[in-house]
CSV table of C-alpha atoms in Angstrom, one decimal:
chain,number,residue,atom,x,y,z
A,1,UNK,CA,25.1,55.7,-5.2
A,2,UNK,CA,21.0,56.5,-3.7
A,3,UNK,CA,19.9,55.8,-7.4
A,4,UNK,CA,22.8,52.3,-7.6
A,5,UNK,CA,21.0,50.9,-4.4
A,6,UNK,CA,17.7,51.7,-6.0
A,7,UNK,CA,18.6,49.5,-8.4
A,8,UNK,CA,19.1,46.9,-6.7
A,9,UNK,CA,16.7,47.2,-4.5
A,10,UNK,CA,13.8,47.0,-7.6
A,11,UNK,CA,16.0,43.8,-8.5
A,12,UNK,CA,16.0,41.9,-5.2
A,13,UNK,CA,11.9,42.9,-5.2
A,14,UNK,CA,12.0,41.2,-8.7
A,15,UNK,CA,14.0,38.0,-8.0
A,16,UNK,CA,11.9,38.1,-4.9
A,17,UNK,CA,8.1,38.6,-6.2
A,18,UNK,CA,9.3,35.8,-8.8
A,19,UNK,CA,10.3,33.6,-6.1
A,20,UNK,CA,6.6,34.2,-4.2
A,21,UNK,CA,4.9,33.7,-7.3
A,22,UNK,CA,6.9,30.4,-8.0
A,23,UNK,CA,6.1,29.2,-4.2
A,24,UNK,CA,2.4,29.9,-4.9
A,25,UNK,CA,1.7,28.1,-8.2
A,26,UNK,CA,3.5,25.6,-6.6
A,27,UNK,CA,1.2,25.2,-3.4
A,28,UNK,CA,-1.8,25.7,-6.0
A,29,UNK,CA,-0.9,22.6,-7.9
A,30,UNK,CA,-0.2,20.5,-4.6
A,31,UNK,CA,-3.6,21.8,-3.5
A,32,UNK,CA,-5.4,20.8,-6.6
A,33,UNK,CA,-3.7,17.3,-6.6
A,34,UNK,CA,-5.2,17.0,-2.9
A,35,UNK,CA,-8.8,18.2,-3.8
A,36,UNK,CA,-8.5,15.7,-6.6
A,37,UNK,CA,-7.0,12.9,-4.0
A,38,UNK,CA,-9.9,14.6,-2.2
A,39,UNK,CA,-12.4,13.7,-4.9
A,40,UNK,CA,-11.6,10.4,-6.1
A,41,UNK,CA,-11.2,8.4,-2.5
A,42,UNK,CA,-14.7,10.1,-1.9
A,43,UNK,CA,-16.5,8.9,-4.7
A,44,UNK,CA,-14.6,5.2,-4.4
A,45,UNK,CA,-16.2,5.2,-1.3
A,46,UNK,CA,-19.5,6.4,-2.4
A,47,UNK,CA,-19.4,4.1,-4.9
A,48,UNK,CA,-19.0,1.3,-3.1
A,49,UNK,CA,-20.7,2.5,-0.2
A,50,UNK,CA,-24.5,2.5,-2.3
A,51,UNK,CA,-23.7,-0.8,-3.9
A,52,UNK,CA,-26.6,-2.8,-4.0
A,53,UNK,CA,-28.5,-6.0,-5.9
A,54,UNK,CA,-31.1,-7.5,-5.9
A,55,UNK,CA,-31.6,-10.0,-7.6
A,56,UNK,CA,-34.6,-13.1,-9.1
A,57,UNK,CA,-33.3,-16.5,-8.8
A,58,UNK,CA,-35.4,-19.6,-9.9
A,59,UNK,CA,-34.5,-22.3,-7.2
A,60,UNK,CA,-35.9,-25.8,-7.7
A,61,UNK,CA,-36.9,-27.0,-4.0
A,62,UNK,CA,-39.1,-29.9,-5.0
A,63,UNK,CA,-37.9,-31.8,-8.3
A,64,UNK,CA,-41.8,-32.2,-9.1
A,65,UNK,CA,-42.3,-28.6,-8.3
A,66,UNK,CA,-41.9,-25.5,-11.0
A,67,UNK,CA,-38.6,-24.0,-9.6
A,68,UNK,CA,-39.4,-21.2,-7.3
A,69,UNK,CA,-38.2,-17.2,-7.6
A,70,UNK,CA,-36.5,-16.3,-4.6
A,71,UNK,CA,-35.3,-12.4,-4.2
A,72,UNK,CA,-31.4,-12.7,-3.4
A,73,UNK,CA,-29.4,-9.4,-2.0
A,74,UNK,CA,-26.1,-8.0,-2.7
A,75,UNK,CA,-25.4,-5.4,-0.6
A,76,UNK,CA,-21.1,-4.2,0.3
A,77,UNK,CA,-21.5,-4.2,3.9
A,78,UNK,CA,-21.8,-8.1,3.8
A,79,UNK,CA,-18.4,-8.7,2.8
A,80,UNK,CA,-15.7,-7.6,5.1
A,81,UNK,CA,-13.3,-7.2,2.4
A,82,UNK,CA,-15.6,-4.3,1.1
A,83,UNK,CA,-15.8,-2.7,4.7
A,84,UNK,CA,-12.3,-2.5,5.1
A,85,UNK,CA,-12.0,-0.5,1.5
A,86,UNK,CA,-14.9,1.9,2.3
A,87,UNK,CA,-13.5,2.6,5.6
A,88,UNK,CA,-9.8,3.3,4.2
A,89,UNK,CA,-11.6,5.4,1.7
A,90,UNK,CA,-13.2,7.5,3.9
A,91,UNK,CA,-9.9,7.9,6.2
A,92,UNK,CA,-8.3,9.2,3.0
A,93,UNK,CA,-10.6,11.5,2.3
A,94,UNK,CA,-11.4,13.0,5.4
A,95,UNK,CA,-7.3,13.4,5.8
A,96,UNK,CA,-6.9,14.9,2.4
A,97,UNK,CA,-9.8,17.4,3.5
A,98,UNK,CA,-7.4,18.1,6.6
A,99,UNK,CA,-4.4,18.3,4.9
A,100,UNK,CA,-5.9,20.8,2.6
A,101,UNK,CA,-6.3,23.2,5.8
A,102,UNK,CA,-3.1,22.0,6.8
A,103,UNK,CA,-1.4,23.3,3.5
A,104,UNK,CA,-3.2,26.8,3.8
A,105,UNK,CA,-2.1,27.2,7.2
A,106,UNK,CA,1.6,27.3,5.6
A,107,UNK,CA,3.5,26.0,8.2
A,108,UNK,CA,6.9,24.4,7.6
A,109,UNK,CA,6.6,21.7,10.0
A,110,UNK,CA,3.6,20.8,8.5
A,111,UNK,CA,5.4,19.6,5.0
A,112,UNK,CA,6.7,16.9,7.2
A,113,UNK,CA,3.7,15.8,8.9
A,114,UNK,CA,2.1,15.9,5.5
A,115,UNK,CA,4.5,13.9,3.7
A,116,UNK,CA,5.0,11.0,6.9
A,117,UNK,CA,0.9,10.9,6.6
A,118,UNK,CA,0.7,10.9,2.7
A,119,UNK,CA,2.6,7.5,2.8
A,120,UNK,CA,0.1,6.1,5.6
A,121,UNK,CA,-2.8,7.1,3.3
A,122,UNK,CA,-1.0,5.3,0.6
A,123,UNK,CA,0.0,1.8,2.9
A,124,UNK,CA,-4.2,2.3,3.6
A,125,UNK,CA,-5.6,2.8,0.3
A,126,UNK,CA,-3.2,0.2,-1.3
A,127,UNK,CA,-4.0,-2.4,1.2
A,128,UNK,CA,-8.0,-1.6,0.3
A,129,UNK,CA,-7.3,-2.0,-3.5
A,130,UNK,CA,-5.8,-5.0,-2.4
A,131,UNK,CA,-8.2,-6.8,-0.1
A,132,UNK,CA,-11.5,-5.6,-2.3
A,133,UNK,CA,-9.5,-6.6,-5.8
A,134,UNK,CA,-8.7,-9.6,-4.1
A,135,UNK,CA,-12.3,-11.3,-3.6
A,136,UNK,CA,-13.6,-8.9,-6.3
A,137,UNK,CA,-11.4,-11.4,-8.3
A,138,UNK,CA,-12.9,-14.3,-7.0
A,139,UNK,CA,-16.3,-13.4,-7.5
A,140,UNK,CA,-15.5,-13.0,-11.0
A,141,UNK,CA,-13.7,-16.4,-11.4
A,142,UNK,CA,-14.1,-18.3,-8.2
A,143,UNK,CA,-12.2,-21.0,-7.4
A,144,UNK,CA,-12.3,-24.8,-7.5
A,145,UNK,CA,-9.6,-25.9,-5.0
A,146,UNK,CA,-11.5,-24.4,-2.2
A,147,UNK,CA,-14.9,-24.7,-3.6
A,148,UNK,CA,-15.5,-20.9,-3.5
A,149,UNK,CA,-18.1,-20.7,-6.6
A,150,UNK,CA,-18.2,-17.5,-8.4
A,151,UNK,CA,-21.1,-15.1,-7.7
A,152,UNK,CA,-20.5,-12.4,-10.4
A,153,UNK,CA,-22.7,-14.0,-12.8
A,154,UNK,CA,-25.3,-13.5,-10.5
A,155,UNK,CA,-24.3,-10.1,-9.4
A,156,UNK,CA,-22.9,-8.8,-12.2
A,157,UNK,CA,-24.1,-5.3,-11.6
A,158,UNK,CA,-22.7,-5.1,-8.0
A,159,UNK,CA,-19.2,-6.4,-9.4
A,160,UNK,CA,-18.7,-3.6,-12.2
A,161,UNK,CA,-19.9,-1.3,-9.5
A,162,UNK,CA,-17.1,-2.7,-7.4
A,163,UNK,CA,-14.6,-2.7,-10.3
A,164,UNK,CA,-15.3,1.1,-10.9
A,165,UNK,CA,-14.9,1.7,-7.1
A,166,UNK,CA,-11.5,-0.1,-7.2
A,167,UNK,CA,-10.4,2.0,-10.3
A,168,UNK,CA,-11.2,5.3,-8.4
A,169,UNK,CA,-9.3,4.5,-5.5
A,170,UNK,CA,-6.5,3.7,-7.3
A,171,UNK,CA,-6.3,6.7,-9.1
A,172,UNK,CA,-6.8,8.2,-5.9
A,173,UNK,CA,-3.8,6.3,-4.4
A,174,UNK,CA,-1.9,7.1,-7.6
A,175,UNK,CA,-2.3,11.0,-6.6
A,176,UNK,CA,-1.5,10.5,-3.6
A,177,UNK,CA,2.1,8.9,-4.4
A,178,UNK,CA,2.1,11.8,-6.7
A,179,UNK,CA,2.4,14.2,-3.9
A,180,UNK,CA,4.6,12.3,-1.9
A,181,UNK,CA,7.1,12.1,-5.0
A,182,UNK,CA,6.5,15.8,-5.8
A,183,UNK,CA,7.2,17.0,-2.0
A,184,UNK,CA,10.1,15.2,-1.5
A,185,UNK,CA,11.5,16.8,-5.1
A,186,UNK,CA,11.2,20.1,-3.5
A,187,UNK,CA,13.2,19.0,-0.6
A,188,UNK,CA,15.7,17.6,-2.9
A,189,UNK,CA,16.0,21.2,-4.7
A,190,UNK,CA,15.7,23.1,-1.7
A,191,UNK,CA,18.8,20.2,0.4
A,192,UNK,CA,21.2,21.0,-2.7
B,1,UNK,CA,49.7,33.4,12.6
B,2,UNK,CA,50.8,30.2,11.4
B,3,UNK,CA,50.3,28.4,14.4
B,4,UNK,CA,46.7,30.0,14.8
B,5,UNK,CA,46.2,28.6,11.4
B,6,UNK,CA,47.6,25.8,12.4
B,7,UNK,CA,44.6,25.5,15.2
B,8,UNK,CA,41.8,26.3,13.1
B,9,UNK,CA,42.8,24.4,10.5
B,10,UNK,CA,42.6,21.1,13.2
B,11,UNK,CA,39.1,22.4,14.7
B,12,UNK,CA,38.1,22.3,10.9
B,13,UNK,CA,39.2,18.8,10.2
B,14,UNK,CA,37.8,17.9,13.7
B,15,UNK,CA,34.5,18.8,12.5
B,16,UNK,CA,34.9,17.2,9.2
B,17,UNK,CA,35.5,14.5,10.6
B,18,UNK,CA,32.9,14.4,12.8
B,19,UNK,CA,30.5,14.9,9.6
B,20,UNK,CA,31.9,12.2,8.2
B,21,UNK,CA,31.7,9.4,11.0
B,22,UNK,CA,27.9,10.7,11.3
B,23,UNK,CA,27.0,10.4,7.8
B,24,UNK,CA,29.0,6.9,7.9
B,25,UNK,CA,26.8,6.1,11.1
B,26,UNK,CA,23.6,7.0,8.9
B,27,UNK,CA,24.5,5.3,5.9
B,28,UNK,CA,25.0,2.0,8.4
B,29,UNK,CA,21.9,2.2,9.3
B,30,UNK,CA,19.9,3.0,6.3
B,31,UNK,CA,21.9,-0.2,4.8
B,32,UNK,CA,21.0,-2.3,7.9
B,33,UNK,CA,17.5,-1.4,7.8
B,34,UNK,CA,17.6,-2.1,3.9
B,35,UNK,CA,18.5,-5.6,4.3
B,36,UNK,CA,16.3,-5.8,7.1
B,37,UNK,CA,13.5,-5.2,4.2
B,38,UNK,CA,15.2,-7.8,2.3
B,39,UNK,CA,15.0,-10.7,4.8
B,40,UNK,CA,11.9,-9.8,5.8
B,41,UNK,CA,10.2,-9.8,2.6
B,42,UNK,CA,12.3,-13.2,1.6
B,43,UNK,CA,10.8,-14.6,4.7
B,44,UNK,CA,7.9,-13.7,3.5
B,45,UNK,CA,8.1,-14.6,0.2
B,46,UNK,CA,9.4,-18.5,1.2
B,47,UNK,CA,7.1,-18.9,4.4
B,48,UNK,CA,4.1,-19.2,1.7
B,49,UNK,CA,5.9,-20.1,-1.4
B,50,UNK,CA,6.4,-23.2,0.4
B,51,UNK,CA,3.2,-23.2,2.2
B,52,UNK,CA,1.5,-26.7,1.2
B,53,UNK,CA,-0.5,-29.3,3.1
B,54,UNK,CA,-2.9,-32.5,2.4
B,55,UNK,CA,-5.3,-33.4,4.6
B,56,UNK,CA,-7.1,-36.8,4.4
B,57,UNK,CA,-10.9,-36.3,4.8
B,58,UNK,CA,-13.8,-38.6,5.2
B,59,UNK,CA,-16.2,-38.7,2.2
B,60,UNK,CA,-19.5,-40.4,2.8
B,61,UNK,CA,-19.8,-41.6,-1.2
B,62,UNK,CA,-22.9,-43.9,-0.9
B,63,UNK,CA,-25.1,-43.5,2.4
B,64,UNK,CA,-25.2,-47.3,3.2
B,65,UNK,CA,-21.0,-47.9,2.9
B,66,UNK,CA,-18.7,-46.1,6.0
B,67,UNK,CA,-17.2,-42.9,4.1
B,68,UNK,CA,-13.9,-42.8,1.6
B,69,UNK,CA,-10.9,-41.1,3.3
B,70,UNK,CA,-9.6,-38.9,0.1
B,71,UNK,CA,-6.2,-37.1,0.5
B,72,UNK,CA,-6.8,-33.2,-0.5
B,73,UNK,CA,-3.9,-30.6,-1.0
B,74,UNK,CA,-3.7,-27.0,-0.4
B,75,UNK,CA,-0.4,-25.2,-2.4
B,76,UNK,CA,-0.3,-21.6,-2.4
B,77,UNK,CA,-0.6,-21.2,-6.2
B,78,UNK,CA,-3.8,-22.4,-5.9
B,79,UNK,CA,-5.2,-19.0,-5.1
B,80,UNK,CA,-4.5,-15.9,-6.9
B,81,UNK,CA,-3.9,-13.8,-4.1
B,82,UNK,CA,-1.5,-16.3,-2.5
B,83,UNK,CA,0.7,-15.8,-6.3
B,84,UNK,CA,0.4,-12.2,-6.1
B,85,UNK,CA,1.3,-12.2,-2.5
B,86,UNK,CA,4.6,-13.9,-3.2
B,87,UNK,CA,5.5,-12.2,-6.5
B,88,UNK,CA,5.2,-8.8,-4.7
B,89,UNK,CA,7.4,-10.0,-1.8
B,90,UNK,CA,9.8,-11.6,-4.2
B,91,UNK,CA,10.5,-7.9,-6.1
B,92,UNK,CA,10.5,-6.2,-2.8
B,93,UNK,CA,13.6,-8.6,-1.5
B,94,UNK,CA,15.0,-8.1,-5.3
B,95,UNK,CA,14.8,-4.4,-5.1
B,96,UNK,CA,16.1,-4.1,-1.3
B,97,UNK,CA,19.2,-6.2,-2.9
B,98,UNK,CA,19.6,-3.6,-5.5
B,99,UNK,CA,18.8,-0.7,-3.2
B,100,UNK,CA,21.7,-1.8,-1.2
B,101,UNK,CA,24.5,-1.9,-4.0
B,102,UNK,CA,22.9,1.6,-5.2
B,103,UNK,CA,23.2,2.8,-1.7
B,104,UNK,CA,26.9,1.6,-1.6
B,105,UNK,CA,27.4,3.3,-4.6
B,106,UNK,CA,27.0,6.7,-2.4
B,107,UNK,CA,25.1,8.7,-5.6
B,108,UNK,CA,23.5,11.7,-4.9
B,109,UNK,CA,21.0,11.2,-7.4
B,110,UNK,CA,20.3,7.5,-6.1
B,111,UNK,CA,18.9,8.9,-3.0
B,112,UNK,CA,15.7,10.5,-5.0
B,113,UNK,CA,15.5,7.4,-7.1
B,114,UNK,CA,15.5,5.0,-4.1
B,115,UNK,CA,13.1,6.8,-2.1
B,116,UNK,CA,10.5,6.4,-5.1
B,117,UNK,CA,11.3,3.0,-5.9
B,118,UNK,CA,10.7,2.6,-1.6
B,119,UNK,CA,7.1,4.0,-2.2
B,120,UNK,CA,6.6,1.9,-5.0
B,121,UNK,CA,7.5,-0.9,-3.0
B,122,UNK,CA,5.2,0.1,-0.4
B,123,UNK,CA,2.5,0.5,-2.1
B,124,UNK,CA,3.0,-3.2,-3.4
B,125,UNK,CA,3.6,-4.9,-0.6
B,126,UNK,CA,0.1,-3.3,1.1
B,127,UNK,CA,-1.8,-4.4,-1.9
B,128,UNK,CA,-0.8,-7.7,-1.3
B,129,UNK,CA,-0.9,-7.9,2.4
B,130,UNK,CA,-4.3,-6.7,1.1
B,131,UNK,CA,-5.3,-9.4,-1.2
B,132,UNK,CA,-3.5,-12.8,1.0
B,133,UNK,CA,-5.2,-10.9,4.3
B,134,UNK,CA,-9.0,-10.9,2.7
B,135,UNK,CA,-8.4,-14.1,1.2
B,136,UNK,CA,-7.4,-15.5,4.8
B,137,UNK,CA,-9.8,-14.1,6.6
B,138,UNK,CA,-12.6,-15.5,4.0
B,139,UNK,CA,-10.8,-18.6,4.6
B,140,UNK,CA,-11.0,-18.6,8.3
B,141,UNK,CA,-14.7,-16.9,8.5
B,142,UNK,CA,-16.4,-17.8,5.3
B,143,UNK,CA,-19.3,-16.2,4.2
B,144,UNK,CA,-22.8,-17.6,3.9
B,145,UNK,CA,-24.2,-14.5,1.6
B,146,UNK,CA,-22.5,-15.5,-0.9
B,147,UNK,CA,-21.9,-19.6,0.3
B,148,UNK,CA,-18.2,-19.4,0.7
B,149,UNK,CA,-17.6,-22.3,3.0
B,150,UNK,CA,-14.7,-21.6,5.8
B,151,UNK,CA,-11.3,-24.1,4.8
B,152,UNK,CA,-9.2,-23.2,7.6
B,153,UNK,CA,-10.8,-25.8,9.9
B,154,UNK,CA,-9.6,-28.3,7.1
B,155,UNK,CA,-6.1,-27.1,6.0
B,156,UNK,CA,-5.1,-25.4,9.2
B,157,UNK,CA,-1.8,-25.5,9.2
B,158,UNK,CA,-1.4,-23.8,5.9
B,159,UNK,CA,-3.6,-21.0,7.2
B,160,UNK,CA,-1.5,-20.5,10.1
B,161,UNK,CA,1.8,-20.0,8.1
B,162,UNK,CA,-0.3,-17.8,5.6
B,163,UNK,CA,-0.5,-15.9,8.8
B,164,UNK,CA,2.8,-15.8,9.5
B,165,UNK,CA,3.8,-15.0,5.8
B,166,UNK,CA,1.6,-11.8,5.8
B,167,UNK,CA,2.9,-10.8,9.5
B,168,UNK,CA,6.8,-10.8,8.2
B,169,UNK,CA,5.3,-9.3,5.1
B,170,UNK,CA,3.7,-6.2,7.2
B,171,UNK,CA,7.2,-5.9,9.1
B,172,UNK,CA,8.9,-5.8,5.8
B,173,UNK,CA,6.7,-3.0,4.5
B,174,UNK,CA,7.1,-1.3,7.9
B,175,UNK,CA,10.4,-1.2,7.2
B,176,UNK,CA,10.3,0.3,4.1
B,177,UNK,CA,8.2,3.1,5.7
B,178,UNK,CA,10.4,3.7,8.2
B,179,UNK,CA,13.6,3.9,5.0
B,180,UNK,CA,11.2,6.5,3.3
B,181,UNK,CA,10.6,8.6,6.5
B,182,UNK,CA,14.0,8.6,7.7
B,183,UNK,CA,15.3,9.7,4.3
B,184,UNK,CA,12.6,12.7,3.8
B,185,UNK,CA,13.6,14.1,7.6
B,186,UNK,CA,17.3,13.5,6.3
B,187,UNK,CA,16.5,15.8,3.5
B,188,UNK,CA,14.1,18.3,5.7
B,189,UNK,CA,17.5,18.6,7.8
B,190,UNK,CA,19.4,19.4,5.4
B,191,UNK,CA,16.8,22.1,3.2
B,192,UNK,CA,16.7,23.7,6.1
């Protein structure tokens, strides 16, 4: 009977340590997909944040005159559009830093809290993508109805660095639905 | 013995029942905040599909004759961001009609499905709430760095309903937030 409950005893202690194990290489990959959230909403900001040109342009003041080189300056703070997607960069990643404590702190209210703040991050970061892709676009292209001429022929440095920043943030956002859609499996298997 | 029976067996159905009028309560809910999303979004959609206006302004042609009054237009398809703005809305409305006949349908698979498509949907609608918002305020503001003239002292009519577009566009999204959030504690509840 002693040597029966033994048994199952080493069982349960199997099913269980293969249950612990499961539940961490879970958390591991959820913290790894928030380091890289983590990683890329940093460097979209950084990227953005140091953008800078300048750059010669001849401009003919007098028509007599040789035109003259005047020094023009890109720079992302000068564009609100830009501001707003630095900004929501940042707020991403300094949450994804906190939700990385969060996660090792293990608490079970905190999945919830995590999740409900995961979509805020992705409403934030989408909106950025939006508003900086949006006049990103029209400095590629500009636009003749509104006589908005386009200025990435002149800047075309500062654009692709732009372009690059928008492409990091969106993978970042892209993680970031990622965890949402992987928490709320969990919750899915665990409800059933 | 029977008639105890008899008495648990009503206590049980009592409860059941009970279950049932609250899920019935929460599925009412979840549908009317579903086609809240879709009339928002539709709202949204028509408030700047329809957005058009033409202004007549004063010209000064030649500097010795009084100026030319030429009619000029503003339509929505114009701008890029406008197109994108309406084309994201327009899927959102098409998917909260769908998401209702799914929800209807009372899957239990459909409730993993929606809540992804939901995301998706948010992060659509941000982006462009993102775009039509930058390309409104540039139209409001302007921007000398990069000689972007303001037009909504000109066409400021369809600036204002651009305004209101994005503003039903934010609740709609909101909305869809609020599906997401209410579904994820739904399954919290019932993982626990």
């Amino acid at each position: 009977m002693e040597s029966q409950n033994k048994v199952s005893n080493g069982a349960m202690d199997g099913v269980e340590s293969k249950r612990a194990k499961e539940r961490g290489g879970r958390t591991t990959s959820f913290l790894l997909l928030r380091f890289m959230a983590l990683v890329l909403t940093l460097a979209a900001a950084i990227v953005l944040g140091v953008n800078k040109q300048t750059k010669v342009v001849p401009i003919q003041v007098v028509d007599t005159l040789p035109p003259l080189n005047v020094p023009v300056v890109a720079k992302w703070h000068y564009l609100s559009a830009c501001v707003f997607f630095v900004v929501s960069n940042a707020i991403a990643c300094s949450y994804a830093a906190i939700s990385i404590l969060l996660s090792l702190s293990g608490k079970k209210s905190s999945v919830l809290i995590t999740i409900i703040l995961d979509l805020l991050m992705v409403a934030l970061l989408f909106s950025g993508i939006g508003a900086a892709g949006a006049i990103g676009l029209m400095g590629y292209k500009g636009n003749s109805h509104v006589r908005w001429k386009k200025v990435c022929n002149v800047y075309g440095r500062f654009c692709n660095q732009a372009v690059a920043a928008i492409a990091l943030s969106f993978l970042g956002s892209v993680v970031f639905v990622l965890l949402i859609t992987l928490a709320v499996l969990r919750l899915h298997k665990k409800s059933k």
